[in-house]
Short mmCIF file of C-alpha atoms in Angstrom, two decimals:
data_model
loop_
_atom_site.label_atom_id
_atom_site.label_comp_id
_atom_site.label_asym_id
_atom_site.label_seq_id
_atom_site.Cartn_x
_atom_site.Cartn_y
_atom_site.Cartn_z
CA GLU A 1 -10.02 -76.22 -22.51
CA SER A 2 -7.80 -78.30 -20.58
CA HIS A 3 -10.00 -81.74 -21.90
CA CYS A 4 -9.92 -80.21 -25.22
CA GLU A 5 -8.90 -82.72 -27.67
CA PRO A 6 -6.97 -81.64 -31.23
CA CYS A 7 -9.41 -82.62 -34.39
CA THR A 8 -8.20 -86.09 -35.60
CA GLY A 9 -5.88 -86.79 -38.18
CA GLY A 10 -8.01 -87.28 -41.53
CA VAL A 11 -10.33 -84.96 -40.43
CA TYR A 12 -11.10 -81.11 -39.30
CA CYS A 13 -13.07 -79.08 -36.64
CA GLY A 14 -14.37 -76.08 -38.53
CA GLN A 15 -15.93 -74.24 -35.11
CA PRO A 16 -15.65 -74.25 -31.96
CA GLY A 17 -17.45 -76.30 -28.90
CA LEU A 18 -17.95 -79.37 -31.46
CA THR A 19 -18.53 -82.91 -29.57
CA GLN A 20 -17.25 -84.76 -32.90
CA PRO A 21 -15.06 -83.51 -35.92
CA THR A 22 -16.79 -81.43 -38.57
CA GLY A 23 -16.27 -84.04 -41.67
CA PRO A 24 -13.51 -85.59 -43.39
CA CYS A 25 -9.91 -84.06 -45.06
CA ASP A 26 -11.25 -83.20 -48.93
CA GLY A 27 -9.60 -85.11 -51.08
CA GLY A 28 -6.22 -84.18 -52.94
CA PHE A 29 -5.04 -82.52 -49.60
CA TYR A 30 -4.20 -84.13 -45.94
CA CYS A 31 -4.90 -83.50 -42.91
CA PRO A 32 -2.60 -83.91 -39.58
CA SER A 33 -4.41 -83.15 -36.33
CA GLY A 34 -5.62 -80.10 -35.62
CA GLN A 35 -7.28 -78.68 -38.54
CA GLN A 36 -10.07 -76.28 -39.15
CA ILE A 37 -10.61 -76.46 -42.74
CA PRO A 38 -10.43 -79.36 -44.96
CA ASN A 39 -8.81 -78.62 -47.62
CA PRO A 40 -5.46 -76.75 -44.78
CA PRO A 41 -3.20 -74.34 -47.57
CA GLY A 42 -0.04 -76.04 -48.04
CA LEU A 43 -0.81 -79.84 -47.23
CA GLU A 44 -1.62 -80.33 -51.32
CA CYS A 45 -1.16 -83.96 -52.42
CA PRO A 46 2.84 -83.50 -53.83
CA PHE A 47 3.84 -85.01 -56.98
CA GLY A 48 4.02 -88.41 -56.09
CA TYR A 49 1.05 -89.45 -53.25
CA VAL A 50 -2.34 -89.53 -53.86
CA CYS A 51 -4.92 -88.46 -50.36
CA PRO A 52 -7.60 -90.19 -50.29
CA PRO A 53 -10.65 -87.95 -49.00
CA GLY A 54 -9.85 -88.50 -45.18
CA SER A 55 -6.19 -88.46 -45.55
CA PHE A 56 -3.89 -87.36 -42.41
CA ALA A 57 -0.94 -88.67 -44.74
CA PRO A 58 0.39 -88.88 -48.34
CA GLN A 59 0.42 -91.91 -49.74
CA VAL A 60 2.60 -94.53 -51.40
CA CYS A 61 1.25 -95.46 -54.54
CA PRO A 62 1.99 -99.21 -55.14
CA SER A 63 4.38 -100.81 -57.35
CA GLY A 64 3.21 -100.32 -61.06
CA ALA A 65 1.16 -97.25 -60.39
CA TRP A 66 2.12 -93.14 -59.86
CA ALA A 67 0.72 -90.38 -59.28
CA ASN A 68 1.68 -87.88 -61.91
CA ALA A 69 0.71 -84.37 -60.69
CA SER A 70 -0.14 -82.74 -57.39
CA GLY A 71 -3.39 -82.78 -55.37
CA LEU A 72 -4.48 -86.40 -56.73
CA THR A 73 -6.56 -88.64 -54.69
CA VAL A 74 -5.52 -91.88 -57.07
CA CYS A 75 -2.95 -93.70 -58.84
CA THR A 76 -2.66 -94.13 -62.54
CA ASN A 77 -1.31 -97.20 -63.78
CA CYS A 78 2.72 -96.80 -65.19
CA PRO A 79 2.81 -95.79 -68.36
CA ALA A 80 3.84 -98.81 -71.24
CA GLY A 81 7.33 -98.83 -72.00
CA TYR A 82 8.35 -97.50 -68.50
CA TYR A 83 8.02 -99.38 -64.65
CA CYS A 84 7.44 -97.86 -61.33
CA ASP A 85 8.97 -100.65 -58.58
CA LEU A 86 8.25 -99.21 -55.20
CA GLU A 87 11.45 -100.65 -54.02
CA ASP A 88 13.18 -98.50 -56.09
CA LYS A 89 11.78 -95.54 -53.66
CA CYS A 90 14.60 -94.26 -51.66
CA ASP A 91 13.85 -90.19 -51.70
CA GLY A 92 10.54 -88.16 -52.26
CA VAL A 93 12.82 -87.23 -55.94
CA ASN A 94 11.92 -90.47 -57.04
CA TYR A 95 8.45 -92.05 -55.83
CA THR A 96 6.92 -93.70 -58.44
CA ARG A 97 8.09 -91.85 -61.05
CA PRO A 98 8.12 -93.87 -63.96
CA GLN A 99 11.93 -96.18 -64.98
CA ASP A 100 13.18 -96.66 -68.54
CA CYS A 101 12.34 -100.58 -69.48
CA PRO A 102 15.32 -101.85 -69.48
CA THR A 103 17.03 -103.60 -72.55
CA GLY A 104 16.00 -107.21 -73.41
CA HIS A 105 12.53 -106.46 -71.36
CA TYR A 106 9.28 -105.14 -72.25
CA CYS A 107 6.88 -102.95 -70.06
CA PRO A 108 3.18 -102.84 -70.24
CA ALA A 109 1.09 -99.95 -68.80
CA GLY A 110 1.64 -101.00 -64.90
CA THR A 111 4.67 -103.10 -64.84
CA LYS A 112 5.72 -103.54 -61.43
CA TRP A 113 9.61 -104.31 -61.36
CA PRO A 114 12.47 -104.02 -64.49
CA GLU A 115 12.63 -107.66 -65.56
CA GLN A 116 9.04 -108.74 -65.12
CA TYR A 117 8.77 -108.95 -68.80
CA LYS A 118 11.64 -110.63 -70.26
CA CYS A 119 11.77 -110.55 -74.16
CA PRO A 120 11.06 -114.51 -75.03
CA MET A 121 13.18 -117.12 -76.71
CA GLY A 122 13.69 -116.72 -80.21
CA THR A 123 14.02 -112.71 -79.73
CA PHE A 124 16.79 -110.25 -78.53
CA SER A 125 16.65 -106.33 -77.68
CA ASN A 126 19.10 -103.37 -76.96
CA PHE A 127 16.51 -100.94 -77.27
CA THR A 128 14.88 -99.32 -73.82
CA ASN A 129 11.50 -98.79 -73.56
CA LEU A 130 9.57 -101.46 -75.37
CA ARG A 131 5.76 -101.75 -74.84
CA SER A 132 4.86 -104.99 -75.48
CA ALA A 133 6.80 -108.26 -76.37
CA MET A 134 5.80 -107.39 -79.87
CA GLU A 135 8.60 -104.79 -80.26
CA CYS A 136 11.21 -107.47 -79.15
CA GLN A 137 13.08 -108.17 -82.09
CA ASN A 138 12.95 -111.52 -83.82
CA CYS A 139 16.32 -113.29 -83.60
CA THR A 140 18.49 -112.37 -85.87
CA PRO A 141 19.20 -114.82 -89.32
CA GLY A 142 22.27 -116.82 -88.81
CA PHE A 143 21.23 -116.60 -85.21
CA TYR A 144 19.77 -117.82 -82.32
CA CYS A 145 18.87 -116.42 -78.98
CA ALA A 146 18.30 -119.46 -76.60
CA LEU A 147 16.95 -117.79 -73.71
CA PRO A 148 14.61 -114.84 -72.74
CA GLY A 149 15.97 -111.88 -71.19
CA ILE A 150 19.11 -111.02 -73.49
CA THR A 151 20.06 -108.19 -75.63
CA LEU A 152 22.26 -109.75 -78.06
CA PRO A 153 22.37 -112.81 -80.03
CA THR A 154 23.48 -115.92 -77.61
CA GLY A 155 25.58 -116.90 -80.92
CA PRO A 156 25.57 -118.23 -84.34
CA CYS A 157 23.79 -121.39 -85.91
CA SER A 158 25.54 -124.43 -85.95
CA ALA A 159 27.10 -125.81 -89.41
CA ALA A 160 25.11 -128.07 -90.98
CA TYR A 161 21.97 -126.13 -90.06
CA TYR A 162 20.62 -122.58 -91.10
CA CYS A 163 18.31 -120.38 -89.11
CA ASP A 164 16.11 -118.28 -90.97
CA GLY A 165 15.27 -115.81 -88.13
CA GLY A 166 13.81 -115.95 -84.81
CA ALA A 167 15.47 -118.87 -83.95
CA MET A 168 15.72 -120.94 -80.27
CA THR A 169 18.78 -123.17 -80.46
CA PRO A 170 21.50 -123.25 -82.79
CA THR A 171 20.09 -126.71 -84.30
CA GLU A 172 17.26 -125.06 -85.95
CA ILE A 173 16.04 -126.08 -89.09
CA PRO A 174 18.62 -128.94 -91.03
CA CYS A 175 20.15 -127.99 -94.18
CA THR A 176 19.01 -129.11 -97.31
CA PRO A 177 19.80 -131.03 -99.89
CA GLY A 178 20.79 -129.18 -102.94
CA HIS A 179 22.51 -127.23 -100.47
CA TYR A 180 25.72 -126.55 -97.62
CA CYS A 181 25.59 -124.58 -94.39
CA PRO A 182 28.47 -122.93 -92.74
CA PRO A 183 28.33 -121.67 -89.38
CA GLY A 184 25.99 -118.89 -89.31
CA THR A 185 24.09 -119.80 -92.18
CA ALA A 186 20.32 -118.36 -92.92
CA VAL A 187 19.95 -119.38 -96.25
CA PRO A 188 21.71 -121.96 -97.30
CA PRO A 189 23.86 -121.91 -100.59
CA PRO A 190 23.64 -123.92 -103.34
CA CYS A 191 25.99 -126.55 -104.31
CA PRO A 192 27.84 -125.00 -107.36
CA ALA A 193 27.36 -126.54 -110.64
CA GLY A 194 28.70 -129.42 -111.32
CA THR A 195 28.42 -130.87 -108.18
CA PHE A 196 24.73 -132.33 -106.24
CA ASN A 197 23.99 -133.43 -103.00
CA PRO A 198 21.04 -135.96 -101.74
CA ARG A 199 22.02 -135.66 -98.36
CA ARG A 200 20.94 -133.16 -95.28
CA TYR A 201 23.48 -131.70 -93.35
CA ALA A 202 25.68 -131.02 -95.30
CA ALA A 203 28.07 -128.60 -93.27
CA ASN A 204 30.34 -127.63 -96.37
CA VAL A 205 30.31 -127.07 -99.90
CA SER A 206 33.28 -130.30 -99.70
CA MET A 207 29.77 -132.04 -98.82
CA CYS A 208 28.57 -131.47 -102.25
CA ASP A 209 29.75 -134.61 -104.63
CA PRO A 210 31.82 -134.00 -108.29
CA CYS A 211 28.65 -134.72 -111.16
CA THR A 212 28.26 -138.76 -110.98
CA PRO A 213 30.39 -140.10 -114.45
CA GLY A 214 27.60 -140.34 -117.36
CA PHE A 215 24.95 -137.19 -116.14
CA TYR A 216 25.83 -134.00 -115.92
CA CYS A 217 24.52 -131.50 -112.98
CA ALA A 218 24.11 -128.01 -115.38
CA GLY A 219 22.57 -126.21 -113.01
CA GLU A 220 22.71 -124.95 -108.73
CA GLY A 221 21.12 -126.50 -106.02
CA LEU A 222 21.17 -129.90 -107.56
CA PHE A 223 20.26 -133.02 -105.06
CA SER A 224 20.61 -135.21 -108.18
CA PRO A 225 22.89 -135.84 -111.35
CA THR A 226 20.69 -135.38 -114.88
CA ALA A 227 20.80 -138.34 -117.21
#
């Protein structure tokens, strides 16, 4: 008996007098050395780990995946709206448990780390658990969103320009003739009746010209007077 060896980890030895192990440990269980049955009581694969057939110890799921029950043999993709980051797994409680996708980002199924997918330029998000870029919010009209992964617009659109939603720069669209555009303009206001403006890039109402003598300017938003 002094030459008998404990059954190797990952397999079991089901009867006396063996020259080799009986077979691999069952999937969903793990077998440290010395096991006599393929599914040892108390050695079911725990939550957050997987145990393929022949496991000698529970295995951690890779980043982007998790094990959402005990007794599993394979990992499943991290659910959309969450991320599963291997580097976050500090103890048994947190192993592969999905974490909320952070603001400014979105997390399709299988996301590995919190900042893997940023909301694109021209968008922002101050909500968690977004599942796709389509859920990122277009930049607020009158404002621009210059960077990916932001939670609020970068700032107001520049004077002489307007931003009608989804702007990436403060000079997105030049102000149109017959109108003027103060900072933060979403929809250019028209020059008032009695004035006109033949130019682009008017920054304020004072750049609307008084109607030319001998002509009239009866409506709003004119780019030339009426004879």
